[in-house]
Short mmCIF file of C-alpha atoms in Angstrom, two decimals:
data_model
loop_
_atom_site.label_atom_id
_atom_site.label_comp_id
_atom_site.label_asym_id
_atom_site.label_seq_id
_atom_site.Cartn_x
_atom_site.Cartn_y
_atom_site.Cartn_z
CA UNK E 87 15.82 -67.55 -25.94
CA UNK E 88 12.81 -68.53 -24.84
CA UNK E 89 11.73 -69.83 -21.07
CA UNK E 90 8.96 -69.79 -18.77
CA UNK E 91 7.45 -70.93 -15.42
CA UNK E 92 5.57 -74.58 -15.57
CA UNK E 93 2.21 -74.00 -16.99
CA UNK E 94 2.46 -70.76 -18.53
CA UNK E 95 2.32 -71.96 -22.21
CA UNK E 96 5.94 -71.90 -23.36
CA UNK E 97 5.86 -74.66 -25.75
CA UNK E 98 2.33 -73.73 -27.88
CA UNK E 99 3.89 -70.48 -27.81
CA UNK E 100 6.96 -71.57 -29.26
CA UNK E 101 5.26 -73.92 -31.86
CA UNK E 102 2.95 -71.19 -32.68
CA UNK E 103 6.08 -68.90 -33.69
CA UNK E 104 7.15 -71.43 -35.68
CA UNK E 105 4.22 -72.18 -37.20
CA UNK E 106 3.99 -68.55 -38.67
CA UNK E 107 7.46 -68.08 -39.76
CA UNK E 108 9.15 -71.18 -40.72
CA UNK E 109 12.64 -69.22 -40.71
CA UNK E 110 13.01 -70.13 -37.35
CA UNK E 111 14.34 -73.62 -36.19
CA UNK E 112 13.57 -75.20 -32.79
CA UNK E 113 16.65 -76.64 -31.00
CA UNK E 114 15.35 -80.17 -29.47
CA UNK E 115 16.19 -80.27 -26.30
CA UNK E 116 17.14 -83.78 -24.76
CA UNK E 117 15.94 -84.63 -21.54
CA UNK E 118 15.70 -87.74 -19.13
CA UNK E 119 12.15 -87.11 -18.39
CA UNK E 120 9.63 -89.86 -19.00
CA UNK E 121 8.67 -89.59 -22.67
CA UNK E 122 4.47 -88.92 -22.67
CA UNK E 123 2.54 -90.33 -24.77
CA UNK E 124 1.50 -87.39 -27.36
CA UNK E 125 5.59 -86.28 -27.54
CA UNK E 126 7.99 -87.64 -30.53
CA UNK E 127 11.39 -88.67 -29.74
CA UNK E 128 13.40 -86.37 -31.53
CA UNK E 129 10.93 -84.06 -32.48
CA UNK E 130 9.90 -82.86 -28.93
CA UNK E 131 12.66 -84.02 -26.95
CA UNK E 132 15.58 -86.41 -27.29
CA UNK E 133 14.84 -88.65 -24.52
CA UNK E 134 17.88 -90.68 -23.04
CA UNK E 135 18.50 -92.27 -20.13
CA UNK E 136 20.59 -90.45 -17.00
CA UNK E 137 23.53 -92.36 -17.72
CA UNK E 138 23.21 -90.88 -21.62
CA UNK E 139 22.94 -87.27 -20.32
CA UNK E 140 25.56 -87.66 -18.06
CA UNK E 141 28.04 -89.18 -20.64
CA UNK E 142 27.07 -86.82 -23.17
CA UNK E 143 27.36 -83.67 -20.22
CA UNK E 144 30.77 -85.27 -19.76
CA UNK E 145 32.01 -84.91 -23.25
CA UNK E 146 30.92 -81.07 -23.57
CA UNK E 147 28.26 -81.63 -26.06
CA UNK E 148 25.46 -79.58 -24.33
CA UNK E 149 25.65 -75.44 -25.00
CA UNK E 150 23.50 -75.68 -21.36
CA UNK E 151 22.01 -77.82 -19.12
CA UNK E 152 20.04 -78.17 -15.81
CA UNK E 153 18.22 -80.32 -13.26
CA UNK E 154 14.18 -79.26 -13.18
CA UNK E 155 11.93 -81.13 -10.87
CA UNK E 156 13.95 -84.81 -10.88
CA UNK E 157 14.84 -84.72 -14.58
CA UNK E 158 17.89 -83.21 -16.44
CA UNK E 159 17.46 -81.19 -19.27
CA UNK E 160 19.84 -79.75 -21.85
CA UNK E 161 20.98 -78.18 -25.30
CA UNK E 162 22.84 -79.71 -27.95
CA UNK E 163 25.64 -77.81 -29.01
CA UNK E 164 26.39 -79.23 -32.43
CA UNK E 165 22.84 -78.84 -33.43
CA UNK E 166 22.55 -75.01 -32.48
CA UNK E 167 26.01 -74.47 -34.62
CA UNK E 168 24.78 -76.39 -37.34
CA UNK E 169 21.50 -74.52 -37.38
CA UNK E 170 23.01 -71.00 -36.92
CA UNK E 171 25.68 -71.59 -39.53
CA UNK E 172 23.13 -72.76 -42.20
CA UNK E 173 21.47 -68.98 -41.46
CA UNK E 174 18.43 -70.22 -39.49
CA UNK E 175 17.44 -68.14 -36.66
CA UNK E 176 17.59 -70.74 -33.43
CA UNK E 177 15.03 -70.63 -31.03
CA UNK E 178 16.19 -72.23 -27.61
CA UNK E 179 13.30 -73.12 -24.89
CA UNK E 180 15.09 -73.55 -21.82
CA UNK E 181 14.53 -73.08 -17.82
CA UNK E 182 16.06 -69.63 -16.38
CA UNK E 183 19.27 -72.02 -15.20
CA UNK E 184 20.22 -72.90 -18.70
CA UNK E 185 19.49 -69.42 -19.50
CA UNK E 186 22.03 -68.17 -17.80
CA UNK E 187 24.40 -70.42 -19.41
CA UNK E 188 23.11 -69.48 -22.81
CA UNK E 189 23.63 -66.19 -22.14
CA UNK E 190 27.72 -66.50 -20.65
CA UNK E 191 28.41 -68.60 -24.23
CA UNK E 192 26.20 -66.09 -26.42
CA UNK E 193 25.83 -62.48 -25.02
CA UNK E 194 24.61 -61.17 -28.24
CA UNK E 195 21.34 -64.00 -27.80
CA UNK E 196 17.79 -62.55 -27.38
CA UNK E 197 15.83 -63.73 -24.10
CA UNK E 198 12.21 -63.91 -23.68
CA UNK E 199 10.50 -64.41 -20.32
CA UNK E 200 6.97 -65.86 -20.95
CA UNK E 201 4.44 -65.48 -17.90
CA UNK E 202 0.74 -66.26 -17.20
CA UNK E 203 -1.23 -63.51 -16.33
CA UNK E 204 -1.49 -64.08 -12.79
CA UNK E 205 -0.59 -66.85 -10.08
CA UNK E 206 -3.86 -67.90 -9.86
CA UNK E 207 -3.71 -68.37 -13.77
CA UNK E 208 -1.04 -70.71 -13.57
CA UNK E 209 -2.23 -72.88 -10.58
CA UNK E 210 -5.65 -73.22 -12.79
CA UNK E 211 -2.93 -74.25 -16.15
CA UNK E 212 -1.05 -76.51 -13.79
CA UNK E 213 -4.01 -78.52 -12.12
CA UNK E 214 -5.85 -78.46 -15.70
CA UNK E 215 -3.13 -80.81 -17.31
CA UNK E 216 -4.69 -84.14 -15.86
CA UNK E 217 -0.97 -85.46 -16.12
CA UNK E 218 0.57 -85.11 -12.90
CA UNK E 219 -0.11 -86.40 -9.06
CA UNK E 220 -1.11 -83.95 -6.61
CA UNK E 221 1.99 -83.42 -5.09
CA UNK E 222 3.89 -82.98 -8.24
CA UNK E 223 1.22 -80.29 -9.14
CA UNK E 224 2.02 -78.74 -6.00
CA UNK E 225 5.81 -79.13 -6.05
CA UNK E 226 5.67 -77.70 -10.11
CA UNK E 227 3.54 -74.65 -8.31
CA UNK E 228 5.80 -73.75 -5.86
CA UNK E 229 8.99 -74.01 -8.20
CA UNK E 230 6.76 -71.80 -10.89
CA UNK E 231 6.80 -69.21 -8.48
CA UNK E 232 10.59 -69.08 -7.67
CA UNK E 233 10.85 -69.45 -11.61
CA UNK E 234 8.68 -65.96 -11.97
CA UNK E 235 11.38 -64.01 -9.34
CA UNK E 236 14.06 -64.72 -12.26
CA UNK E 237 11.74 -62.38 -14.92
CA UNK E 238 14.31 -59.78 -14.63
CA UNK E 239 17.33 -61.85 -15.92
CA UNK E 240 15.69 -61.40 -19.02
CA UNK E 241 15.61 -59.29 -22.21
CA UNK E 242 11.51 -59.27 -22.42
CA UNK E 243 8.52 -60.09 -21.18
CA UNK E 244 5.21 -61.64 -23.03
CA UNK E 245 2.45 -62.25 -20.63
CA UNK E 246 0.41 -65.65 -22.02
CA UNK E 247 -2.88 -64.34 -21.47
CA UNK E 248 -4.61 -64.18 -24.58
CA UNK E 249 -2.87 -66.99 -27.26
CA UNK E 250 -2.94 -64.85 -31.00
CA UNK E 251 -1.82 -61.57 -28.71
CA UNK E 252 1.05 -62.90 -26.79
CA UNK E 253 1.98 -64.79 -30.30
CA UNK E 254 1.96 -61.47 -31.75
CA UNK E 255 4.05 -60.25 -29.30
CA UNK E 256 6.38 -63.09 -29.39
CA UNK E 257 6.93 -62.66 -33.13
CA UNK E 258 7.30 -58.94 -33.00
CA UNK E 259 10.53 -59.66 -30.54
CA UNK E 260 11.60 -62.39 -32.08
CA UNK E 261 11.53 -60.65 -35.74
CA UNK E 262 13.19 -57.40 -33.87
CA UNK E 263 10.19 -55.16 -34.04
CA UNK E 264 8.64 -55.13 -30.76
CA UNK E 265 10.22 -53.28 -27.86
CA UNK E 266 7.02 -52.48 -26.10
CA UNK E 267 8.26 -55.25 -23.98
CA UNK E 268 11.41 -54.47 -22.64
CA UNK E 269 12.73 -55.51 -19.03
CA UNK E 270 13.82 -52.82 -17.36
CA UNK E 271 10.95 -50.13 -18.15
CA UNK E 272 8.86 -48.81 -15.62
CA UNK E 273 5.96 -50.72 -17.28
CA UNK E 274 7.16 -54.13 -17.18
CA UNK E 275 7.65 -53.73 -13.31
CA UNK E 276 4.25 -53.08 -13.01
CA UNK E 277 2.95 -56.02 -14.98
CA UNK E 278 4.77 -58.36 -13.02
CA UNK E 279 3.71 -56.89 -9.65
CA UNK E 280 0.54 -57.39 -10.69
CA UNK E 281 1.00 -60.65 -11.83
CA UNK E 282 2.58 -61.75 -8.55
CA UNK E 283 0.05 -60.35 -6.84
CA UNK E 284 -2.61 -62.27 -8.22
#
């Protein structure tokens, strides 16, 4: 289970992990947000209308669901169960709200929170996307700062400062080989204090 504030680079890291380690499979989430030009339905997300989303939610089709900004996101329960039954290691990419629900449903799940190297870097990344209006960027930054406050709810943190290093750390955690970035240690608390101060 991998979560991050908007702009921390979660999607890039997840894609890199799957490229390096094909034994991991990505759980394709459902969303009501508009499809971006570079995205493929069924690969990046299952793009659905709000009415379709609500119908699926009401049928109990989701492992977790949450509203993020003005859109809904969810993880399909059947897909994850099929992937696990086939012996795959499943990556669920969700926000902290969804992570709480998955943790309750699957307590043995390993959770990782991706963080930017600083608040200033997060702001720069959100501005550099070039896909959102100033109002949307400002709101994403506010919400991302709130998201960062939930870092202690996860098992591990990975600082996405240098992509290759962050990818090595994420792979080590996902494969059960790295324990250095475990939440609850003095080291991770110091790292997070530095990030939140900058």
